[in-house]
Amino acid sequence: MNHTAKTILITGANGFVANHIAKTLHTHGYRLILLDSVFDHDHKTFWTNRQVVLLEHDLLHLQQPLKADVIIHAAAITADAGELGLSAETYLQNSLELNFHMLSWAKANTIKRFIFISSAGVFAAHQNNLDETALPQSKGLYAIAKRTTEDLIETLASTEKLDFLSVRLGNVYGEG
């Protein structure tokens, strides 16, 4: 398979993790559509003249069709509910709605592969003793939204004709 023919849509592309994923995929010749509600100046400058599509758009209102073979959904509400002035219920609803919308959008646009970027935060109860035997026990709204979406994706992967995958990232810090 010639991977250079693949177009990958990355949501949350202004974020730390998604931006590094995008840079790696770009280095390997993939076509990219980078989507976020806003891109900061440094990201815009970096991606200028690199044959990458930058779209500033609110994901919850994304309706337009985009031609992509794969979605890497890294967009998330990472700020604390209190910082955003939201109740716990509204925060969780907004987080899940973002994920559900992108799953529905992928299906409506016949995108066959959907990779959800989750978090090791789903193991919050095991932070000091995390190994392969640990079961997810989410603590906190961010982790609950990630875990709920993981469960949904696991169910969809077994019932739909789409390739769904959740990828749990550990603590990712530092440049590169």
XYZ file of N, CA, C and O in Angstrom:
704
model
N 0.836 -1.183 0.000
C 0.000 0.000 0.000
C 0.876 1.241 0.000
O 1.847 1.331 0.734
N 0.540 2.188 -0.801
C 1.261 3.448 -0.868
C 0.641 4.414 0.133
O -0.397 4.996 -0.106
N 1.294 4.590 1.282
C 0.717 5.428 2.334
C 0.628 6.889 1.945
O -0.148 7.629 2.518
N 1.421 7.340 0.975
C 1.368 8.749 0.597
C 0.026 9.121 -0.004
O -0.309 10.293 -0.076
N -0.750 8.122 -0.424
C -2.078 8.402 -0.957
C -3.094 8.598 0.163
O -4.203 9.039 -0.087
N -2.726 8.292 1.380
C -3.645 8.415 2.507
C -3.735 9.850 2.991
O -2.737 10.545 3.125
N -4.972 10.268 3.254
C -5.209 11.575 3.854
C -5.720 11.342 5.260
O -6.652 10.562 5.474
N -5.111 12.023 6.205
C -5.460 11.851 7.613
C -5.969 13.184 8.160
O -5.302 14.213 8.038
N -7.150 13.137 8.764
C -7.732 14.284 9.447
C -7.379 14.161 10.923
O -7.664 13.124 11.537
N -6.754 15.187 11.466
C -6.376 15.182 12.879
C -7.125 16.299 13.580
O -6.975 17.479 13.224
N -7.948 15.938 14.566
C -8.668 16.940 15.349
C -7.824 17.326 16.560
O -6.996 16.552 17.028
N -8.056 18.528 17.043
C -7.268 19.017 18.178
C -5.819 19.253 17.789
O -4.916 19.162 18.613
N -5.592 19.570 16.515
C -4.244 19.622 15.954
C -3.386 20.754 16.501
O -2.177 20.757 16.285
N -3.973 21.711 17.198
C -3.183 22.763 17.828
C -2.596 22.286 19.155
O -1.713 22.928 19.705
N -3.055 21.155 19.647
C -2.592 20.636 20.928
C -1.237 19.964 20.839
O -0.759 19.593 19.760
N -0.619 19.774 21.981
C 0.730 19.221 22.079
C 0.844 17.853 21.411
O 1.679 17.640 20.537
N 0.015 16.922 21.812
C 0.104 15.551 21.297
C -0.249 15.499 19.816
O 0.493 14.937 19.006
N -1.376 16.080 19.433
C -1.817 16.019 18.035
C -0.818 16.695 17.101
O -0.584 16.215 15.986
N -0.226 17.783 17.535
C 0.746 18.474 16.697
C 1.971 17.591 16.452
O 2.500 17.543 15.338
N 2.411 16.880 17.462
C 3.560 15.985 17.283
C 3.202 14.790 16.405
O 4.027 14.338 15.597
N 1.992 14.291 16.540
C 1.535 13.219 15.645
C 1.538 13.735 14.209
O 2.015 13.063 13.290
N 1.016 14.945 14.008
C 0.945 15.529 12.669
C 2.342 15.698 12.067
O 2.568 15.365 10.893
N 3.270 16.196 12.846
C 4.630 16.389 12.339
C 5.257 15.063 11.909
O 5.909 14.979 10.867
N 5.044 14.027 12.695
C 5.600 12.713 12.355
C 4.959 12.170 11.087
O 5.661 11.679 10.193
N 3.640 12.244 10.993
C 2.960 11.746 9.791
C 3.360 12.547 8.557
O 3.548 11.975 7.475
N 3.496 13.855 8.694
C 3.908 14.699 7.573
C 5.302 14.298 7.092
O 5.551 14.201 5.889
N 6.201 14.031 8.027
C 7.557 13.597 7.688
C 7.538 12.309 6.859
O 8.385 12.105 6.006
N 6.537 11.464 7.104
C 6.432 10.186 6.406
C 5.570 10.270 5.148
O 5.233 9.241 4.561
N 5.202 11.472 4.736
C 4.558 11.663 3.446
C 3.046 11.579 3.407
O 2.461 11.571 2.325
N 2.384 11.548 4.556
C 0.925 11.531 4.550
C 0.381 12.922 4.248
O 0.985 13.925 4.611
N -0.780 12.965 3.589
C -1.491 14.233 3.397
C -2.288 14.486 4.667
O -2.916 13.572 5.199
N -2.293 15.726 5.116
C -2.930 16.038 6.392
C -3.953 17.152 6.262
O -3.746 18.130 5.552
N -5.051 16.956 6.993
C -6.018 18.007 7.247
C -5.986 18.207 8.759
O -6.324 17.287 9.514
N -5.541 19.361 9.187
C -5.411 19.648 10.608
C -6.559 20.553 11.026
O -6.752 21.618 10.449
N -7.278 20.114 12.036
C -8.512 20.773 12.447
C -8.466 21.115 13.924
O -8.125 20.272 14.759
N -8.787 22.356 14.237
C -8.909 22.796 15.622
C -9.760 24.051 15.619
O -9.927 24.689 14.576
N -10.265 24.411 16.777
C -11.086 25.620 16.845
C -10.245 26.862 16.588
O -10.751 27.862 16.073
N -8.968 26.803 16.930
C -8.054 27.903 16.661
C -6.625 27.358 16.643
O -6.301 26.420 17.363
N -5.811 27.931 15.765
C -4.387 27.613 15.732
C -3.613 28.831 16.197
O -3.873 29.946 15.733
N -2.654 28.627 17.089
C -1.852 29.760 17.521
C -0.851 30.147 16.434
O -0.665 29.430 15.450
N -0.234 31.278 16.609
C 0.672 31.835 15.608
C 1.812 30.871 15.270
O 2.163 30.695 14.104
N 2.399 30.231 16.288
C 3.524 29.325 16.042
C 3.119 28.144 15.161
O 3.866 27.744 14.270
N 1.942 27.590 15.416
C 1.478 26.467 14.595
C 1.187 26.910 13.162
O 1.552 26.223 12.211
N 0.540 28.053 13.021
C 0.259 28.564 11.671
C 1.554 28.800 10.907
O 1.669 28.441 9.735
N 2.520 29.390 11.569
C 3.803 29.664 10.928
C 4.493 28.366 10.529
O 5.001 28.240 9.405
N 4.517 27.390 11.427
C 5.184 26.123 11.127
C 4.569 25.438 9.906
O 5.279 24.935 9.040
N 3.235 25.405 9.833
C 2.568 24.635 8.785
C 2.431 25.392 7.456
O 2.088 24.795 6.436
N 2.735 26.686 7.449
C 2.653 27.455 6.210
C 3.616 26.881 5.170
O 4.746 26.532 5.493
N 3.151 26.751 3.935
C 3.937 26.253 2.803
C 4.366 24.788 2.954
O 5.390 24.388 2.420
N 3.610 23.989 3.682
C 3.948 22.572 3.851
C 2.895 21.656 3.222
O 2.849 20.484 3.521
N 2.043 22.188 2.384
C 1.008 21.412 1.710
C 0.139 20.647 2.709
O -0.159 19.466 2.539
N -0.266 21.350 3.745
C -1.148 20.826 4.777
C -2.361 21.743 4.837
O -2.230 22.960 4.759
N -3.543 21.165 4.979
C -4.761 21.962 5.105
C -4.987 22.263 6.587
O -5.075 21.344 7.402
N -5.042 23.546 6.937
C -5.369 23.970 8.298
C -6.801 24.476 8.304
O -7.140 25.387 7.541
N -7.637 23.887 9.137
C -9.027 24.322 9.255
C -9.299 24.761 10.681
O -9.140 23.980 11.616
N -9.698 26.019 10.830
C -10.147 26.493 12.127
C -11.664 26.398 12.132
O -12.331 27.116 11.385
N -12.163 25.486 12.946
C -13.601 25.237 12.952
C -13.989 24.597 14.281
O -13.260 23.779 14.822
N -15.158 24.954 14.772
C -15.708 24.336 15.970
C -16.161 22.921 15.608
O -17.025 22.738 14.750
N -15.577 21.924 16.229
C -15.892 20.531 15.883
C -17.354 20.176 16.081
O -17.903 19.372 15.330
N -17.975 20.753 17.080
C -19.383 20.427 17.330
C -20.292 20.879 16.198
O -21.406 20.396 16.068
N -19.822 21.810 15.405
C -20.627 22.311 14.296
C -20.053 21.918 12.945
O -20.445 22.469 11.927
N -19.136 20.979 12.938
C -18.564 20.510 11.678
C -19.605 19.701 10.925
O -20.095 18.692 11.407
N -19.975 20.191 9.772
C -20.933 19.502 8.913
C -20.335 19.214 7.544
O -20.722 18.254 6.896
N -19.428 20.082 7.109
C -18.907 19.972 5.757
C -18.186 18.643 5.547
O -17.490 18.158 6.427
N -18.373 18.054 4.389
C -17.646 16.814 4.103
C -16.181 17.127 3.822
O -15.850 18.153 3.235
N -15.323 16.265 4.310
C -13.899 16.363 4.048
C -13.436 14.988 3.580
O -13.850 13.976 4.132
N -12.592 14.966 2.593
C -12.094 13.702 2.064
C -10.890 13.259 2.888
O -9.821 13.854 2.818
N -11.103 12.233 3.691
C -10.017 11.676 4.500
C -10.198 10.168 4.570
O -11.310 9.654 4.473
N -9.097 9.479 4.717
C -9.116 8.031 4.864
C -9.147 7.614 6.328
O -9.644 6.544 6.671
N -8.588 8.471 7.180
C -8.442 8.162 8.600
C -8.708 9.433 9.397
O -8.320 10.526 8.971
N -9.334 9.266 10.563
C -9.436 10.361 11.532
C -8.626 9.963 12.755
O -8.780 8.856 13.271
N -7.786 10.876 13.183
C -7.151 10.750 14.492
C -7.800 11.829 15.345
O -7.571 13.030 15.142
N -8.655 11.388 16.254
C -9.437 12.331 17.058
C -8.726 12.580 18.386
O -8.806 11.797 19.319
N -8.000 13.695 18.409
C -7.241 14.052 19.605
C -7.839 15.256 20.326
O -7.355 15.632 21.386
N -8.888 15.847 19.753
C -9.509 17.008 20.389
C -10.153 16.585 21.703
O -10.757 15.518 21.803
N -9.998 17.419 22.708
C -10.590 17.135 24.015
C -10.695 18.432 24.797
O -9.961 19.390 24.542
N -11.595 18.444 25.742
C -11.673 19.554 26.688
C -10.761 19.181 27.840
O -11.045 18.247 28.594
N -9.633 19.861 27.936
C -8.630 19.478 28.925
C -8.638 20.362 30.169
O -8.120 19.953 31.203
N -9.216 21.535 30.068
C -9.291 22.412 31.237
C -10.282 21.836 32.243
O -11.209 21.104 31.888
N -10.101 22.169 33.480
C -10.989 21.740 34.554
C -12.350 22.427 34.418
O -12.432 23.565 33.958
N -13.406 21.724 34.807
C -14.762 22.284 34.719
C -14.860 23.630 35.424
O -15.467 24.574 34.901
N -14.277 23.745 36.612
C -14.314 24.990 37.363
C -13.638 26.135 36.632
O -14.116 27.273 36.653
N -12.503 25.841 35.959
C -11.797 26.878 35.195
C -12.669 27.417 34.065
O -12.546 28.570 33.673
N -13.532 26.559 33.536
C -14.398 26.938 32.429
C -15.742 27.486 32.902
O -16.567 27.887 32.089
N -15.958 27.455 34.208
C -17.218 27.934 34.752
C -18.378 27.005 34.456
O -19.524 27.454 34.339
N -18.084 25.708 34.323
C -19.111 24.725 33.991
C -19.396 23.819 35.176
O -18.497 23.499 35.967
N -20.635 23.375 35.257
C -20.959 22.351 36.238
C -20.342 21.039 35.771
O -19.990 20.878 34.594
N -20.226 20.090 36.667
C -19.678 18.776 36.316
C -20.507 18.136 35.202
O -19.958 17.557 34.259
N -21.819 18.252 35.308
C -22.699 17.640 34.321
C -22.513 18.257 32.937
O -22.444 17.552 31.933
N -22.425 19.590 32.890
C -22.260 20.274 31.610
C -20.895 19.963 31.002
O -20.774 19.737 29.800
N -19.870 19.915 31.821
C -18.525 19.577 31.346
C -18.522 18.188 30.709
O -18.029 18.010 29.592
N -19.081 17.222 31.407
C -19.107 15.857 30.893
C -19.955 15.769 29.628
O -19.559 15.124 28.648
N -21.090 16.434 29.612
C -21.942 16.441 28.422
C -21.196 17.034 27.227
O -21.224 16.468 26.132
N -20.526 18.154 27.420
C -19.779 18.786 26.329
C -18.652 17.893 25.827
O -18.435 17.775 24.615
N -17.933 17.263 26.741
C -16.827 16.377 26.347
C -17.334 15.199 25.542
O -16.775 14.863 24.489
N -18.379 14.558 26.014
C -18.917 13.394 25.311
C -19.560 13.792 23.990
O -19.423 13.085 22.990
N -20.251 14.928 23.982
C -20.885 15.386 22.741
C -19.837 15.599 21.644
O -20.061 15.252 20.482
N -18.693 16.148 22.005
C -17.600 16.347 21.052
C -17.177 15.013 20.439
O -17.044 14.877 19.222
N -17.009 14.005 21.265
C -16.581 12.689 20.777
C -17.675 12.003 19.965
O -17.404 11.433 18.905
N -18.903 12.036 20.455
C -20.020 11.418 19.729
C -20.207 12.075 18.367
O -20.469 11.401 17.370
N -20.101 13.406 18.329
C -20.275 14.114 17.061
C -19.231 13.669 16.042
O -19.553 13.440 14.874
N -17.978 13.560 16.467
C -16.932 13.170 15.521
C -17.113 11.729 15.054
O -16.858 11.413 13.891
N -17.579 10.849 15.917
C -17.862 9.476 15.495
C -18.994 9.455 14.469
O -18.901 8.772 13.444
N -20.036 10.215 14.716
C -21.157 10.289 13.771
C -20.725 10.925 12.458
O -21.112 10.474 11.383
N -19.909 11.974 12.556
C -19.423 12.648 11.362
C -18.573 11.691 10.523
O -18.697 11.643 9.301
N -17.729 10.910 11.170
C -16.888 9.943 10.452
C -17.752 8.929 9.715
O -17.525 8.627 8.544
N -18.758 8.436 10.386
C -19.649 7.452 9.760
C -20.406 8.076 8.587
O -20.505 7.476 7.514
N -20.919 9.275 8.768
C -21.669 9.951 7.702
C -20.798 10.244 6.486
O -21.288 10.297 5.364
N -19.497 10.416 6.708
C -18.570 10.713 5.623
C -17.813 9.469 5.150
O -16.820 9.597 4.441
N -18.312 8.314 5.554
C -17.758 7.005 5.179
C -16.245 6.919 5.372
O -15.521 6.366 4.550
N -15.786 7.475 6.472
C -14.383 7.344 6.840
C -14.259 6.038 7.611
O -14.913 5.838 8.631
N -13.462 5.147 7.094
C -13.424 3.768 7.579
C -12.558 3.551 8.814
O -12.706 2.553 9.490
N -11.654 4.467 9.084
C -10.750 4.273 10.220
C -10.812 5.479 11.147
O -10.667 6.616 10.717
N -10.991 5.188 12.420
C -11.140 6.228 13.439
C -10.257 5.850 14.614
O -10.447 4.802 15.228
N -9.274 6.704 14.901
C -8.377 6.470 16.034
C -8.671 7.535 17.084
O -8.564 8.733 16.818
N -9.042 7.083 18.263
C -9.370 7.973 19.370
C -8.168 8.050 20.305
O -7.671 7.030 20.773
N -7.705 9.258 20.566
C -6.587 9.450 21.482
C -7.149 9.598 22.892
O -7.800 10.577 23.221
N -6.906 8.581 23.686
C -7.373 8.563 25.063
C -6.217 8.934 25.984
O -5.253 9.567 25.561
N -6.307 8.522 27.221
C -5.327 8.949 28.209
C -5.151 7.884 29.284
O -6.102 7.187 29.648
N -3.947 7.796 29.809
C -3.705 6.918 30.954
C -4.453 7.422 32.183
O -4.522 6.727 33.196
N -5.047 8.598 32.089
C -5.868 9.124 33.172
C -7.024 8.204 33.536
O -7.579 8.300 34.623
N -7.386 7.288 32.632
C -8.458 6.337 32.944
C -8.018 5.350 34.027
O -8.829 4.596 34.541
N -6.738 5.373 34.377
C -6.206 4.507 35.433
C -5.892 5.292 36.696
O -5.043 4.882 37.478
N -6.545 6.404 36.911
C -6.192 7.298 38.012
C -6.071 6.592 39.355
O -5.235 6.949 40.167
N -6.879 5.585 39.599
C -6.839 4.888 40.880
C -5.564 4.071 41.048
O -5.227 3.658 42.150
N -4.820 3.839 39.965
C -3.614 3.007 40.013
C -2.346 3.800 39.750
O -1.324 3.216 39.398
N -2.394 5.099 39.887
C -1.267 5.935 39.464
C 0.087 5.462 39.992
O 1.083 5.537 39.299
N 0.133 4.970 41.202
C 1.419 4.584 41.784
C 1.758 3.115 41.553
O 2.849 2.674 41.901
N 0.839 2.350 40.988
C 1.078 0.923 40.810
C 0.421 0.451 39.517
O -0.405 -0.445 39.527
N 0.814 1.045 38.413
C 0.189 0.750 37.136
C 0.986 -0.308 36.394
O 2.173 -0.158 36.151
N 0.314 -1.423 36.072
C 0.921 -2.451 35.234
C -0.171 -3.052 34.371
O -1.307 -2.583 34.361
N 0.153 -4.113 33.626
C -0.788 -4.693 32.664
C -2.035 -5.295 33.308
O -3.024 -5.550 32.645
N -2.003 -5.538 34.619
C -3.159 -6.137 35.282
C -4.167 -5.101 35.780
O -5.265 -5.453 36.186
N -3.789 -3.831 35.753
C -4.649 -2.768 36.279
C -5.877 -2.585 35.393
O -5.781 -2.525 34.174
N -7.025 -2.507 36.027
C -8.270 -2.223 35.320
C -8.553 -0.734 35.390
O -8.290 -0.090 36.402
N -9.113 -0.176 34.310
C -9.438 1.250 34.351
C -10.411 1.575 35.475
O -11.400 0.867 35.670
N -10.106 2.582 36.225
C -10.977 3.104 37.270
C -10.855 4.622 37.223
O -10.069 5.205 37.941
N -11.621 5.205 36.367
C -11.497 6.631 36.092
C -11.920 7.464 37.289
O -12.943 7.216 37.909
N -11.122 8.472 37.561
C -11.435 9.462 38.588
C -11.350 10.819 37.913
O -10.372 11.123 37.256
N -12.361 11.611 38.057
C -12.357 12.931 37.446
C -13.110 12.934 36.133
O -13.224 11.916 35.448
N -13.613 14.096 35.777
C -14.481 14.224 34.608
C -13.749 13.955 33.298
O -14.292 13.312 32.393
N -12.539 14.450 33.167
C -11.758 14.222 31.945
C -11.582 12.722 31.711
O -11.831 12.219 30.615
N -11.172 12.002 32.743
C -10.950 10.560 32.624
C -12.248 9.808 32.367
O -12.271 8.835 31.602
N -13.331 10.242 32.978
C -14.623 9.591 32.749
C -15.048 9.755 31.291
O -15.518 8.806 30.661
N -14.859 10.948 30.732
C -15.206 11.170 29.320
C -14.344 10.301 28.413
O -14.845 9.716 27.444
N -13.061 10.202 28.708
C -12.167 9.365 27.894
C -12.588 7.901 27.981
O -12.698 7.211 26.968
N -12.833 7.413 29.196
C -13.192 6.001 29.380
C -14.534 5.674 28.727
O -14.696 4.623 28.111
N -15.500 6.545 28.856
C -16.810 6.332 28.239
C -16.671 6.225 26.722
O -17.272 5.357 26.089
N -15.860 7.094 26.143
C -15.651 7.055 24.695
C -14.898 5.799 24.298
O -15.199 5.194 23.266
N -13.929 5.372 25.091
C -13.241 4.098 24.815
C -14.243 2.948 24.752
O -14.183 2.109 23.847
N -15.149 2.898 25.724
C -16.157 1.833 25.743
C -17.050 1.892 24.512
O -17.373 0.863 23.914
N -17.456 3.093 24.132
C -18.282 3.258 22.936
C -17.524 2.766 21.703
O -18.080 2.032 20.878
N -16.270 3.144 21.579
C -15.474 2.749 20.420
C -15.286 1.235 20.377
O -15.371 0.616 19.320
N -15.077 0.627 21.523
C -14.950 -0.833 21.566
C -16.241 -1.500 21.079
O -16.210 -2.464 20.315
N -17.376 -0.966 21.480
C -18.665 -1.512 21.039
C -18.859 -1.300 19.549
O -19.257 -2.220 18.828
N -18.571 -0.091 19.071
C -18.720 0.183 17.643
C -17.789 -0.675 16.799
O -18.168 -1.128 15.709
N -16.592 -0.908 17.279
C -15.629 -1.722 16.523
C -16.159 -3.140 16.316
O -15.875 -3.762 15.293
N -16.949 -3.606 17.249
C -17.469 -4.966 17.118
C -18.795 -5.032 16.367
O -19.212 -6.100 15.956
N -19.457 -3.882 16.155
C -20.773 -3.911 15.508
C -20.838 -3.180 14.177
O -21.734 -3.431 13.385
N -19.928 -2.275 13.923
C -19.951 -1.463 12.704
C -18.929 -1.988 11.699
O -18.035 -2.739 12.054
N -19.033 -1.530 10.488
C -18.065 -1.894 9.463
C -16.997 -0.812 9.338
O -16.657 -0.380 8.247
N -16.524 -0.380 10.459
C -15.485 0.628 10.521
C -14.379 0.116 11.432
O -14.640 -0.650 12.362
N -13.159 0.556 11.178
C -12.049 0.224 12.057
C -11.932 1.320 13.103
O -11.599 2.461 12.778
N -12.241 0.983 14.326
C -12.135 1.914 15.435
C -11.028 1.452 16.360
O -10.871 0.254 16.587
N -10.289 2.395 16.910
C -9.202 2.066 17.816
C -9.068 3.181 18.841
O -9.126 4.367 18.494
N -8.882 2.792 20.090
C -8.548 3.754 21.137
C -7.080 3.562 21.490
O -6.625 2.430 21.657
N -6.376 4.666 21.609
C -4.965 4.628 21.986
C -4.822 5.411 23.278
O -5.140 6.600 23.326
N -4.372 4.723 24.335
C -4.174 5.386 25.620
C -2.738 5.865 25.710
O -1.810 5.071 25.665
N -2.581 7.153 25.872
C -1.259 7.726 26.026
C -0.904 7.831 27.495
O -1.748 8.167 28.321
N 0.341 7.547 27.807
C 0.843 7.754 29.152
C 1.167 9.220 29.341
O 0.768 10.084 28.565
N 1.923 9.506 30.379
C 2.335 10.880 30.631
C 3.309 11.298 29.536
O 4.374 10.714 29.386
N 2.928 12.296 28.783
C 3.739 12.776 27.668
C 4.186 14.187 27.995
O 3.356 15.086 28.113
N 5.480 14.350 28.153
C 6.017 15.669 28.501
C 7.256 15.956 27.672
O 7.926 15.042 27.200
N 7.551 17.209 27.542
C 8.798 17.616 26.921
C 8.734 17.720 25.423
O 7.783 17.292 24.788
N 9.748 18.288 24.857
C 9.829 18.483 23.418
C 10.068 17.147 22.727
O 10.926 16.384 23.146
N 9.307 16.891 21.655
C 9.503 15.668 20.873
C 8.963 14.467 21.551
O 8.965 13.378 21.107
